[in-house]
CSV table of C-alpha atoms in Angstrom, one decimal:
chain,number,residue,atom,x,y,z
A,1,MET,CA,40.4,-71.0,46.3
A,2,ARG,CA,39.8,-70.4,42.5
A,3,ALA,CA,37.3,-71.9,40.5
A,4,ALA,CA,38.8,-74.5,37.7
A,5,PRO,CA,38.9,-72.6,34.4
A,6,PHE,CA,35.6,-72.3,32.5
A,7,ARG,CA,34.1,-70.4,29.4
A,8,TYR,CA,31.2,-68.0,30.4
A,9,VAL,CA,28.3,-67.4,28.1
A,10,ARG,CA,25.7,-65.1,28.8
A,11,ALA,CA,22.7,-66.2,27.1
A,12,LEU,CA,19.9,-63.3,26.1
A,13,ASP,CA,17.4,-65.4,25.1
A,14,LEU,CA,16.3,-69.2,25.4
A,15,ASP,CA,17.5,-70.5,21.9
A,16,GLU,CA,21.1,-69.1,22.8
A,17,ALA,CA,20.8,-71.0,26.1
A,18,LEU,CA,19.8,-74.4,24.9
A,19,ASP,CA,22.5,-74.2,22.3
A,20,ALA,CA,25.0,-73.4,24.7
A,21,LEU,CA,23.6,-76.4,27.0
A,22,ALA,CA,23.4,-78.6,24.3
A,23,ARG,CA,27.0,-79.5,24.0
A,24,PRO,CA,28.9,-81.3,26.7
A,25,GLY,CA,30.4,-79.5,30.1
A,26,GLY,CA,27.7,-76.8,30.2
A,27,ARG,CA,25.9,-75.9,33.7
A,28,VAL,CA,23.5,-73.3,34.1
A,29,LEU,CA,24.1,-70.5,36.2
A,30,ALA,CA,21.4,-68.4,37.6
A,31,GLY,CA,21.8,-67.0,41.0
A,32,GLY,CA,24.8,-68.9,41.6
A,33,GLN,CA,24.5,-69.2,45.3
A,34,SER,CA,24.9,-72.7,45.3
A,35,LEU,CA,26.9,-73.4,42.1
A,36,LEU,CA,29.6,-70.8,42.6
A,37,PRO,CA,30.4,-71.9,46.3
A,38,LEU,CA,30.9,-75.6,44.4
A,39,MET,CA,33.1,-74.1,41.8
A,40,HIS,CA,35.2,-71.9,44.4
A,41,GLN,CA,35.9,-75.2,46.2
A,42,ARG,CA,36.4,-77.3,43.0
A,43,LYS,CA,33.9,-79.7,43.8
A,44,VAL,CA,32.2,-79.0,40.4
A,45,ARG,CA,34.2,-78.4,37.5
A,46,CYS,CA,32.7,-77.3,34.2
A,47,GLU,CA,33.6,-76.3,30.6
A,48,THR,CA,31.1,-73.5,30.3
A,49,VAL,CA,28.8,-72.0,32.4
A,50,VAL,CA,25.5,-70.7,30.8
A,51,ASP,CA,24.2,-67.4,32.5
A,52,ILE,CA,20.2,-67.5,32.2
A,53,THR,CA,19.6,-64.6,34.3
A,54,ARG,CA,19.3,-61.7,31.4
A,55,ILE,CA,16.6,-63.8,29.6
A,56,PRO,CA,13.3,-61.9,30.0
A,57,GLU,CA,11.2,-64.9,29.6
A,58,LEU,CA,12.8,-66.5,32.8
A,59,ARG,CA,12.6,-63.4,35.0
A,60,THR,CA,8.9,-63.0,35.4
A,61,THR,CA,6.0,-64.4,37.7
A,62,THR,CA,2.3,-64.9,36.1
A,63,ARG,CA,-0.8,-65.8,37.3
A,64,SER,CA,-3.3,-67.7,34.8
A,65,THR,CA,-7.1,-67.1,34.7
A,66,GLU,CA,-7.5,-70.9,36.4
A,67,GLY,CA,-5.3,-69.4,39.1
A,68,THR,CA,-2.1,-71.2,38.5
A,69,LEU,CA,1.2,-69.3,39.5
A,70,THR,CA,4.0,-69.8,37.1
A,71,ILE,CA,7.2,-68.5,38.3
A,72,GLY,CA,10.0,-68.3,35.9
A,73,ALA,CA,13.3,-69.9,36.7
A,74,ALA,CA,15.3,-66.8,36.8
A,75,VAL,CA,13.0,-65.1,39.2
A,76,THR,CA,14.7,-64.5,43.0
A,77,GLN,CA,13.9,-65.8,46.1
A,78,ARG,CA,13.5,-62.5,47.2
A,79,GLN,CA,11.1,-61.4,44.7
A,80,VAL,CA,8.9,-64.5,45.2
A,81,GLU,CA,9.1,-64.1,48.9
A,82,GLY,CA,7.8,-60.3,48.5
A,83,ASP,CA,5.4,-60.8,46.0
A,84,LEU,CA,1.8,-60.3,47.6
A,85,THR,CA,0.1,-62.7,45.2
A,86,VAL,CA,2.4,-65.6,46.6
A,87,THR,CA,1.9,-64.4,50.4
A,88,GLU,CA,-1.6,-64.4,50.0
A,89,GLY,CA,-2.4,-67.4,47.7
A,90,TRP,CA,1.2,-69.8,48.5
A,91,PRO,CA,1.8,-68.7,51.9
A,92,LEU,CA,3.7,-71.9,52.7
A,93,LEU,CA,6.3,-70.9,49.9
A,94,SER,CA,6.8,-67.5,51.3
A,95,ASP,CA,7.3,-68.7,55.1
A,96,ALA,CA,9.5,-71.3,53.9
A,97,LEU,CA,11.6,-68.6,51.7
A,98,ALA,CA,12.0,-67.0,54.9
A,99,HIS,CA,14.3,-69.5,56.1
A,100,VAL,CA,16.4,-69.8,52.7
A,101,GLY,CA,20.0,-68.6,53.7
A,102,ASN,CA,19.8,-64.8,54.4
A,103,VAL,CA,18.5,-61.8,52.6
A,104,THR,CA,21.6,-61.3,50.5
A,105,ILE,CA,21.4,-64.8,49.2
A,106,ARG,CA,17.9,-64.5,48.6
A,107,ASN,CA,18.9,-61.3,46.6
A,108,ARG,CA,20.4,-63.1,43.8
A,109,GLY,CA,19.4,-67.1,44.7
A,110,THR,CA,16.5,-67.9,42.3
A,111,VAL,CA,13.5,-70.4,43.0
A,112,GLY,CA,14.4,-72.5,39.8
A,113,GLY,CA,17.9,-72.8,40.7
A,114,SER,CA,17.2,-74.3,44.5
A,115,ALA,CA,14.8,-76.7,42.5
A,116,ALA,CA,17.5,-77.8,40.1
A,117,HIS,CA,20.1,-78.0,42.7
A,118,ALA,CA,17.7,-80.5,44.7
A,119,GLU,CA,19.6,-80.5,48.0
A,120,PRO,CA,17.5,-83.1,50.0
A,121,ALA,CA,17.6,-81.0,53.0
A,122,ALA,CA,16.8,-77.7,51.5
A,123,GLU,CA,13.6,-76.1,51.8
A,124,MET,CA,12.5,-75.3,47.9
A,125,PRO,CA,12.3,-78.9,46.8
A,126,SER,CA,10.2,-80.2,49.5
A,127,VAL,CA,8.0,-76.8,49.7
A,128,LEU,CA,7.5,-77.0,45.6
A,129,THR,CA,6.5,-80.9,46.2
A,130,ALA,CA,4.0,-80.2,48.9
A,131,LEU,CA,2.5,-77.4,46.7
A,132,ASN,CA,2.4,-80.3,43.9
A,133,ALA,CA,4.4,-78.1,41.8
A,134,ARG,CA,5.0,-79.0,38.0
A,135,PHE,CA,8.6,-78.5,36.4
A,136,GLU,CA,8.5,-76.6,33.2
A,137,VAL,CA,11.5,-77.8,30.9
A,138,ALA,CA,12.8,-76.7,27.6
A,139,SER,CA,14.9,-78.3,25.1
A,140,GLU,CA,15.8,-77.9,21.3
A,141,GLY,CA,12.9,-80.4,20.6
A,142,GLY,CA,10.1,-78.2,22.6
A,143,THR,CA,8.7,-78.0,26.3
A,144,SER,CA,7.5,-80.7,28.8
A,145,THR,CA,6.1,-80.6,32.2
A,146,ILE,CA,7.2,-82.8,35.2
A,147,ALA,CA,5.4,-83.4,38.0
A,148,ALA,CA,7.4,-82.7,41.5
A,149,PRO,CA,8.0,-86.6,42.5
A,150,ASP,CA,9.3,-87.2,39.1
A,151,PHE,CA,11.6,-84.4,39.0
A,152,PHE,CA,13.6,-84.8,42.1
A,153,THR,CA,15.4,-88.2,41.6
A,154,GLY,CA,18.0,-88.5,44.1
A,155,ARG,CA,20.7,-85.9,46.1
A,156,ASN,CA,21.7,-83.1,43.9
A,157,HIS,CA,19.7,-85.0,40.9
A,158,THR,CA,16.7,-84.2,38.9
A,159,ALA,CA,15.1,-85.3,35.9
A,160,LEU,CA,16.8,-82.9,33.7
A,161,GLN,CA,18.9,-84.3,30.9
A,162,ARG,CA,21.8,-82.3,29.0
A,163,GLY,CA,20.7,-79.7,26.8
A,164,GLN,CA,17.3,-79.2,28.9
A,165,LEU,CA,16.6,-76.2,30.8
A,166,LEU,CA,14.4,-75.5,33.7
A,167,VAL,CA,12.4,-72.4,32.5
A,168,ARG,CA,9.3,-72.2,34.7
A,169,ILE,CA,7.7,-73.6,38.1
A,170,GLN,CA,3.8,-74.0,37.9
A,171,LEU,CA,2.1,-73.9,41.3
A,172,PRO,CA,-1.4,-75.0,41.1
A,173,VAL,CA,-4.2,-73.1,43.2
A,174,MET,CA,-3.7,-73.7,46.9
A,175,GLY,CA,-7.1,-73.3,48.0
A,176,PRO,CA,-8.3,-72.7,51.6
A,177,ALA,CA,-5.8,-74.6,53.7
A,178,GLY,CA,-3.6,-74.5,56.9
A,179,HIS,CA,0.0,-74.4,56.1
A,180,ALA,CA,3.2,-74.7,58.1
A,181,TRP,CA,6.8,-75.2,57.4
A,182,VAL,CA,9.2,-75.9,60.1
A,183,GLU,CA,12.7,-76.8,60.3
A,184,PHE,CA,15.7,-77.2,62.4
A,185,GLY,CA,19.4,-77.0,61.9
A,186,PRO,CA,22.7,-75.7,63.3
A,187,ARG,CA,22.8,-72.6,62.3
A,188,LEU,CA,20.1,-70.0,61.2
A,189,ASP,CA,21.5,-69.6,57.2
A,190,ASP,CA,22.8,-73.1,56.6
A,191,LEU,CA,20.6,-75.9,55.1
A,192,PRO,CA,18.3,-77.2,58.1
A,193,TYR,CA,19.1,-80.9,59.5
A,194,VAL,CA,15.2,-81.6,58.9
A,195,GLY,CA,12.4,-79.8,57.7
A,196,VAL,CA,8.6,-80.2,57.3
A,197,ALA,CA,6.0,-78.8,54.9
A,198,ALA,CA,2.4,-79.5,56.3
A,199,VAL,CA,-0.7,-78.4,54.3
A,200,VAL,CA,-4.1,-79.1,55.9
A,201,ARG,CA,-7.3,-78.9,54.4
A,202,LEU,CA,-10.9,-79.2,55.9
A,203,ASP,CA,-14.3,-80.6,54.8
A,204,GLY,CA,-17.4,-78.6,54.8
A,205,GLU,CA,-18.3,-79.7,58.5
A,206,GLY,CA,-14.5,-78.8,59.5
A,207,ALA,CA,-13.1,-81.9,60.0
A,208,ILE,CA,-9.8,-82.8,58.3
A,209,ARG,CA,-10.2,-83.6,54.7
A,210,THR,CA,-6.3,-83.9,53.6
A,211,VAL,CA,-3.3,-83.8,55.5
A,212,ARG,CA,-0.5,-83.4,53.2
A,213,VAL,CA,3.3,-83.8,55.0
A,214,VAL,CA,6.5,-83.7,52.9
A,215,VAL,CA,10.1,-83.8,54.7
A,216,ALA,CA,13.3,-82.3,53.9
A,217,GLY,CA,16.3,-84.4,55.1
A,218,ALA,CA,14.8,-87.6,55.5
A,219,GLY,CA,16.3,-89.1,52.6
A,220,ASP,CA,17.9,-88.1,49.3
A,221,THR,CA,14.8,-86.4,47.9
A,222,PRO,CA,11.9,-85.0,49.4
A,223,GLU,CA,10.0,-87.6,51.5
A,224,ASP,CA,6.2,-87.8,50.8
A,225,ALA,CA,5.2,-88.6,54.3
A,226,THR,CA,1.2,-88.2,53.4
A,227,ALA,CA,-0.1,-91.6,53.7
A,228,HIS,CA,1.6,-91.7,57.1
A,229,PHE,CA,-1.1,-89.1,58.3
A,230,ALA,CA,-4.1,-90.8,57.0
A,231,SER,CA,-5.6,-91.6,60.1
A,232,LEU,CA,-5.9,-88.2,60.9
A,233,VAL,CA,-8.7,-87.5,58.2
A,234,GLY,CA,-12.2,-87.1,59.5
A,235,ALA,CA,-10.5,-85.5,62.9
A,236,ASP,CA,-11.3,-82.6,64.5
A,237,PRO,CA,-8.7,-79.9,63.7
A,238,ARG,CA,-9.4,-78.3,67.2
A,239,ALA,CA,-8.6,-81.0,69.2
A,240,LEU,CA,-6.3,-83.4,67.1
A,241,PRO,CA,-5.8,-87.0,69.0
A,242,ALA,CA,-2.5,-86.8,70.4
A,243,GLY,CA,-1.7,-90.4,70.4
A,244,ASP,CA,-2.7,-90.6,66.7
A,245,LEU,CA,-0.7,-87.4,66.1
A,246,ALA,CA,2.3,-89.0,67.8
A,247,GLU,CA,2.1,-92.4,65.7
A,248,CYS,CA,2.0,-90.8,62.6
A,249,ALA,CA,4.9,-88.9,63.2
A,250,SER,CA,6.8,-91.8,64.4
A,251,HIS,CA,5.8,-94.0,61.4
A,252,THR,CA,6.9,-90.9,59.1
A,253,ALA,CA,10.4,-91.0,61.2
A,254,GLU,CA,11.0,-94.7,60.6
A,255,GLY,CA,11.8,-94.6,56.7
A,256,ARG,CA,14.7,-96.8,55.5
A,257,ALA,CA,16.4,-94.3,53.8
A,258,VAL,CA,17.4,-91.8,56.8
A,259,PRO,CA,20.8,-90.8,56.1
A,260,ASP,CA,23.4,-91.5,58.9
A,261,SER,CA,26.7,-89.5,59.5
A,262,PRO,CA,28.8,-88.7,62.2
A,263,THR,CA,27.4,-85.4,63.1
A,264,VAL,CA,23.8,-86.2,62.7
A,265,PRO,CA,23.6,-89.9,63.4
A,266,ALA,CA,20.3,-91.5,62.1
A,267,GLY,CA,18.7,-92.0,65.6
A,268,TYR,CA,18.8,-88.1,66.1
A,269,ARG,CA,17.6,-87.3,62.7
A,270,ARG,CA,14.8,-89.8,63.4
A,271,ARG,CA,13.9,-88.1,66.7
A,272,LEU,CA,13.9,-84.5,64.7
A,273,ILE,CA,11.7,-85.8,61.7
A,274,ARG,CA,9.3,-87.2,64.5
A,275,ALA,CA,8.8,-83.9,66.3
A,276,LEU,CA,9.0,-81.6,63.5
A,277,ALA,CA,6.4,-83.4,61.8
A,278,ARG,CA,4.2,-83.2,64.6
A,279,ARG,CA,4.5,-79.6,65.0
A,280,ALA,CA,4.1,-78.5,61.2
A,281,VAL,CA,0.9,-80.8,61.3
A,282,MET,CA,-0.4,-79.2,64.5
A,283,ALA,CA,0.8,-75.6,63.2
A,284,ALA,CA,-0.9,-76.3,59.7
A,285,ALA,CA,-4.4,-77.7,61.7
A,286,ASP,CA,-4.3,-74.6,63.5
A,287,ARG,CA,-3.9,-72.4,60.7
A,288,ALA,CA,-6.5,-74.2,59.1
A,289,VAL,CA,-9.1,-73.7,61.9
A,290,GLY,CA,-8.3,-69.9,62.0
A,291,ARG,CA,-8.3,-69.5,58.1
A,292,ARG,CA,-12.3,-71.3,58.3
A,293,ARG,CA,-13.3,-69.2,60.9
A,294,GLY,CA,-11.9,-65.8,59.0
A,295,ASP,CA,-13.4,-67.1,55.7
A,296,ALA,CA,-16.9,-67.7,57.8
A,297,GLY,CA,-16.6,-64.4,59.2
A,298,ARG,CA,-16.1,-62.8,55.6
A,299,ASP,CA,-19.1,-64.9,54.1
A,300,ARG,CA,-21.5,-63.7,56.9
A,301,ARG,CA,-20.3,-60.2,55.9
A,302,ALA,CA,-21.1,-60.6,52.3
B,1,MET,CA,42.6,-71.7,29.7
B,2,HIS,CA,41.4,-67.6,29.6
B,3,ASP,CA,38.2,-66.5,28.9
B,4,ALA,CA,38.5,-62.8,29.1
B,5,HIS,CA,35.5,-60.4,28.8
B,6,ARG,CA,35.3,-56.7,28.6
B,7,ILE,CA,32.7,-55.4,31.2
B,8,GLU,CA,31.5,-52.0,31.9
B,9,LEU,CA,29.9,-51.0,35.2
B,10,THR,CA,29.4,-48.1,37.6
B,11,VAL,CA,31.3,-48.3,41.0
B,12,ASN,CA,30.7,-45.8,43.9
B,13,GLY,CA,29.1,-43.9,41.2
B,14,ARG,CA,32.3,-43.7,38.7
B,15,SER,CA,32.2,-45.4,35.4
B,16,VAL,CA,34.6,-48.2,35.0
B,17,THR,CA,35.9,-50.5,32.2
B,18,ALA,CA,37.6,-53.4,33.1
B,19,GLU,CA,38.8,-56.9,31.6
B,20,VAL,CA,38.0,-59.9,33.7
B,21,ASP,CA,38.7,-63.6,33.3
B,22,ALA,CA,35.2,-65.7,33.5
B,23,ARG,CA,36.2,-66.9,36.6
B,24,THR,CA,37.2,-63.6,38.4
B,25,SER,CA,34.7,-63.1,41.3
B,26,LEU,CA,33.3,-59.5,41.8
B,27,VAL,CA,35.5,-59.0,45.0
B,28,GLN,CA,38.5,-60.0,43.6
B,29,LEU,CA,37.6,-57.4,40.7
B,30,LEU,CA,37.0,-54.6,43.4
B,31,ARG,CA,40.2,-55.4,45.5
B,32,ASP,CA,42.7,-56.4,42.7
B,33,GLN,CA,42.1,-54.1,39.8
B,34,LEU,CA,40.3,-51.4,41.3
B,35,SER,CA,42.2,-51.2,44.5
B,36,LEU,CA,39.0,-51.1,46.6
B,37,THR,CA,40.2,-52.9,49.4
B,38,GLY,CA,37.8,-52.4,52.1
B,39,THR,CA,35.5,-55.2,50.8
B,40,HIS,CA,37.3,-58.2,52.6
B,41,VAL,CA,37.3,-62.0,51.5
B,42,GLY,CA,36.5,-64.2,54.2
B,43,CYS,CA,34.9,-67.9,53.6
B,44,GLU,CA,34.8,-67.7,49.6
B,45,HIS,CA,31.4,-69.8,49.8
B,46,GLY,CA,28.9,-66.9,50.9
B,47,SER,CA,28.5,-67.6,54.5
B,48,CYS,CA,30.7,-65.0,56.4
B,49,GLY,CA,29.4,-61.5,54.7
B,50,ALA,CA,32.7,-60.2,54.7
B,51,CYS,CA,32.4,-59.6,50.6
B,52,THR,CA,29.0,-58.0,51.2
B,53,VAL,CA,28.5,-55.0,48.5
B,54,HIS,CA,25.6,-53.7,47.1
B,55,VAL,CA,24.6,-54.5,43.5
B,56,ASP,CA,21.6,-52.6,41.4
B,57,GLY,CA,20.6,-51.6,45.2
B,58,SER,CA,20.8,-54.7,47.1
B,59,THR,CA,23.4,-56.6,48.8
B,60,ALA,CA,25.1,-59.3,47.3
B,61,ARG,CA,27.9,-61.5,48.2
B,62,GLY,CA,31.1,-60.3,46.3
B,63,CYS,CA,32.2,-64.1,46.2
B,64,LEU,CA,29.3,-65.4,44.8
B,65,VAL,CA,29.0,-62.7,41.9
B,66,LEU,CA,31.1,-63.6,39.0
B,67,ALA,CA,32.5,-59.8,37.7
B,68,VAL,CA,31.5,-60.7,34.2
B,69,GLN,CA,28.1,-60.8,35.7
B,70,ALA,CA,28.4,-57.3,37.1
B,71,ASP,CA,28.5,-55.9,33.4
B,72,GLY,CA,26.1,-53.0,33.3
B,73,ALA,CA,25.5,-53.2,37.2
B,74,ASP,CA,25.5,-50.5,39.6
B,75,VAL,CA,28.1,-51.6,42.5
B,76,LEU,CA,28.3,-49.5,46.0
B,77,THR,CA,31.4,-50.6,48.1
B,78,ILE,CA,32.1,-49.6,51.6
B,79,GLU,CA,34.1,-46.8,50.0
B,80,GLY,CA,31.2,-45.3,48.8
B,81,VAL,CA,29.2,-44.9,51.8
B,82,SER,CA,31.9,-42.0,53.0
B,83,ALA,CA,35.0,-41.3,51.4
B,84,PRO,CA,38.6,-40.5,53.4
B,85,GLY,CA,38.6,-37.4,55.3
B,86,GLU,CA,35.1,-36.8,55.3
B,87,PRO,CA,32.5,-37.5,58.1
B,88,LEU,CA,31.4,-40.9,58.6
B,89,GLY,CA,27.9,-42.1,57.7
B,90,ALA,CA,25.5,-42.7,60.4
B,91,VAL,CA,25.9,-46.6,60.2
B,92,GLN,CA,29.4,-46.1,60.8
B,93,GLN,CA,29.0,-43.7,63.7
B,94,ALA,CA,26.7,-45.7,65.4
B,95,PHE,CA,29.1,-48.8,65.2
B,96,THR,CA,32.1,-46.6,66.6
B,97,HIS,CA,29.8,-45.4,69.6
B,98,HIS,CA,28.8,-48.7,70.5
B,99,HIS,CA,32.1,-50.6,70.1
B,100,ALA,CA,30.7,-52.9,67.2
B,101,LEU,CA,34.1,-53.1,65.6
B,102,GLN,CA,37.4,-54.3,67.1
B,103,CYS,CA,39.6,-55.7,64.4
B,104,GLY,CA,37.2,-54.4,61.7
B,105,PHE,CA,37.1,-57.3,59.3
B,106,CYS,CA,33.6,-57.9,59.3
B,107,THR,CA,32.6,-54.0,59.6
B,108,PRO,CA,32.1,-53.3,55.7
B,109,GLY,CA,30.2,-55.9,55.4
B,110,PHE,CA,28.1,-55.3,58.3
B,111,VAL,CA,27.6,-51.6,57.2
B,112,MET,CA,26.5,-52.7,53.9
B,113,SER,CA,23.7,-55.3,55.3
B,114,VAL,CA,22.4,-52.4,57.8
B,115,LEU,CA,22.1,-50.2,55.3
B,116,GLU,CA,20.0,-52.3,53.4
B,117,TYR,CA,18.1,-53.3,56.4
B,118,LEU,CA,17.4,-49.8,57.4
B,119,ASP,CA,15.0,-49.3,54.0
B,120,GLU,CA,13.0,-52.4,55.5
B,121,THR,CA,10.3,-52.4,58.2
B,122,PRO,CA,12.3,-52.3,61.3
B,123,CYS,CA,12.7,-55.1,63.7
B,124,ALA,CA,10.6,-55.0,66.9
B,125,THR,CA,13.2,-57.1,69.0
B,126,ASP,CA,16.9,-57.3,69.5
B,127,LEU,CA,16.3,-61.3,68.8
B,128,ALA,CA,14.9,-60.2,65.3
B,129,ARG,CA,17.9,-57.7,64.5
B,130,ARG,CA,20.3,-60.8,65.4
B,131,ARG,CA,18.4,-63.2,63.2
B,132,ARG,CA,18.3,-60.4,60.2
B,133,LEU,CA,21.9,-59.7,60.4
B,134,SER,CA,22.7,-63.7,60.4
B,135,GLY,CA,24.5,-63.3,57.4
B,136,ASN,CA,27.4,-61.2,58.7
B,137,TRP,CA,29.6,-63.0,61.2
B,138,CYS,CA,32.3,-61.5,63.6
B,139,ARG,CA,34.9,-63.2,65.3
B,140,CYS,CA,35.9,-60.6,67.9
B,141,THR,CA,32.9,-58.8,69.3
B,142,GLY,CA,30.3,-61.1,70.2
B,143,TYR,CA,27.6,-59.1,68.4
B,144,GLN,CA,26.2,-57.3,71.5
B,145,GLY,CA,27.9,-53.6,70.1
B,146,VAL,CA,26.4,-54.3,66.5
B,147,VAL,CA,22.8,-55.2,67.8
B,148,ALA,CA,22.9,-52.0,70.3
B,149,ALA,CA,24.1,-49.8,67.3
B,150,VAL,CA,21.2,-51.4,65.2
B,151,ARG,CA,18.9,-50.5,67.7
B,152,GLN,CA,19.7,-46.8,67.9
B,153,LEU,CA,19.8,-46.6,64.1
B,154,ASP,CA,16.3,-48.2,64.6
B,155,ALA,CA,15.3,-45.7,67.1
B,156,GLU,CA,16.6,-43.0,65.1
B,157,ARG,CA,14.4,-43.7,62.0
B,158,HIS,CA,11.3,-43.0,63.8
B,159,ILE,CA,12.6,-39.0,64.4
């Protein structure tokens, strides 16, 4: 089906984009890999589509002196996936990106666009939450930064107001950590039913200091399940107590907001959450140990 | 409401000027205005891969690019891979040899995807090849021939 008629505006700078978006009926077009299918199916209709992909300042990825990674809203997923700075410093992000659609989709789809689209079961919103992302939002009045938990406000809903544009995503230094992204869904390229991001950090003695867990598909927004894994703090990551881990995973799956549908009944979804949360934390703990061993080896050589 | 835009782009090495409505997709431009009907329309929402072309050197879903977004772009379609009367390209030959097509509807999209893949680090296994090409769907062949063709193309890369 053809999209309902709309006007196309190509913004060449930020001011032009903000001006176009300040008027009613405007939607942002970045990669178009989420928006255009919806428009072809007429699930979304709008007056004006504002193409932001030719605004130079939105197409760059930079790293600050403190180490913060800043990804422009129009940087493609494929660009981020292949960026060695990201692979080394934010491996959770590059790992998860490999699961987003397929190469062709990622050639045009943007990390910023995935964030703004805020699909609950998608990889980017939950992974960015697990990485403590901050979202830089521009409007005619200036720029502000929104933390991930405040940015994702509902199913396909963010804190972005009319006239505002997501311009950059900031990722603080991840530091030495073990990470994992685990997902499960019916088809490789489609959204998963459930995905879990886990980041495990160790203390000076090699025991677990923090476990960060964020679940995609457990509700309308990324579900921060970190609190459910508090009992693992202090544990030996090489020998995670199986009973404790299972209990943490079970609590994670007991959330009240777990969606229910004929194709994915809530009970099945809970089983997925439990299984994937366990696997993600185990894999992240494993990587944390491996990383520490590697880092220790490096220190000795120095 | 029509929102017409004049665009200039390169298609298969030739300069092209066209007038397109804002909501015309790239694949519609290629097929309806440029008579390049080798690129096919399947699902219209980016899943099936039948509309896969190259834009500025990498694959794109022709159904998920607005023609107006392709202003200034360098587009390659299946017609640019080999011309009528000319010998088939290596990917097309491998597909023929390994029975990787039956009705041929998905084939141009597959060829464009495989061409991009052949510039990347080769997959080590058939499973990895299947995953890498998960963006192209075939209803006829069951994919065995496609995988065999790609396996051969990978083997020939080392020559």
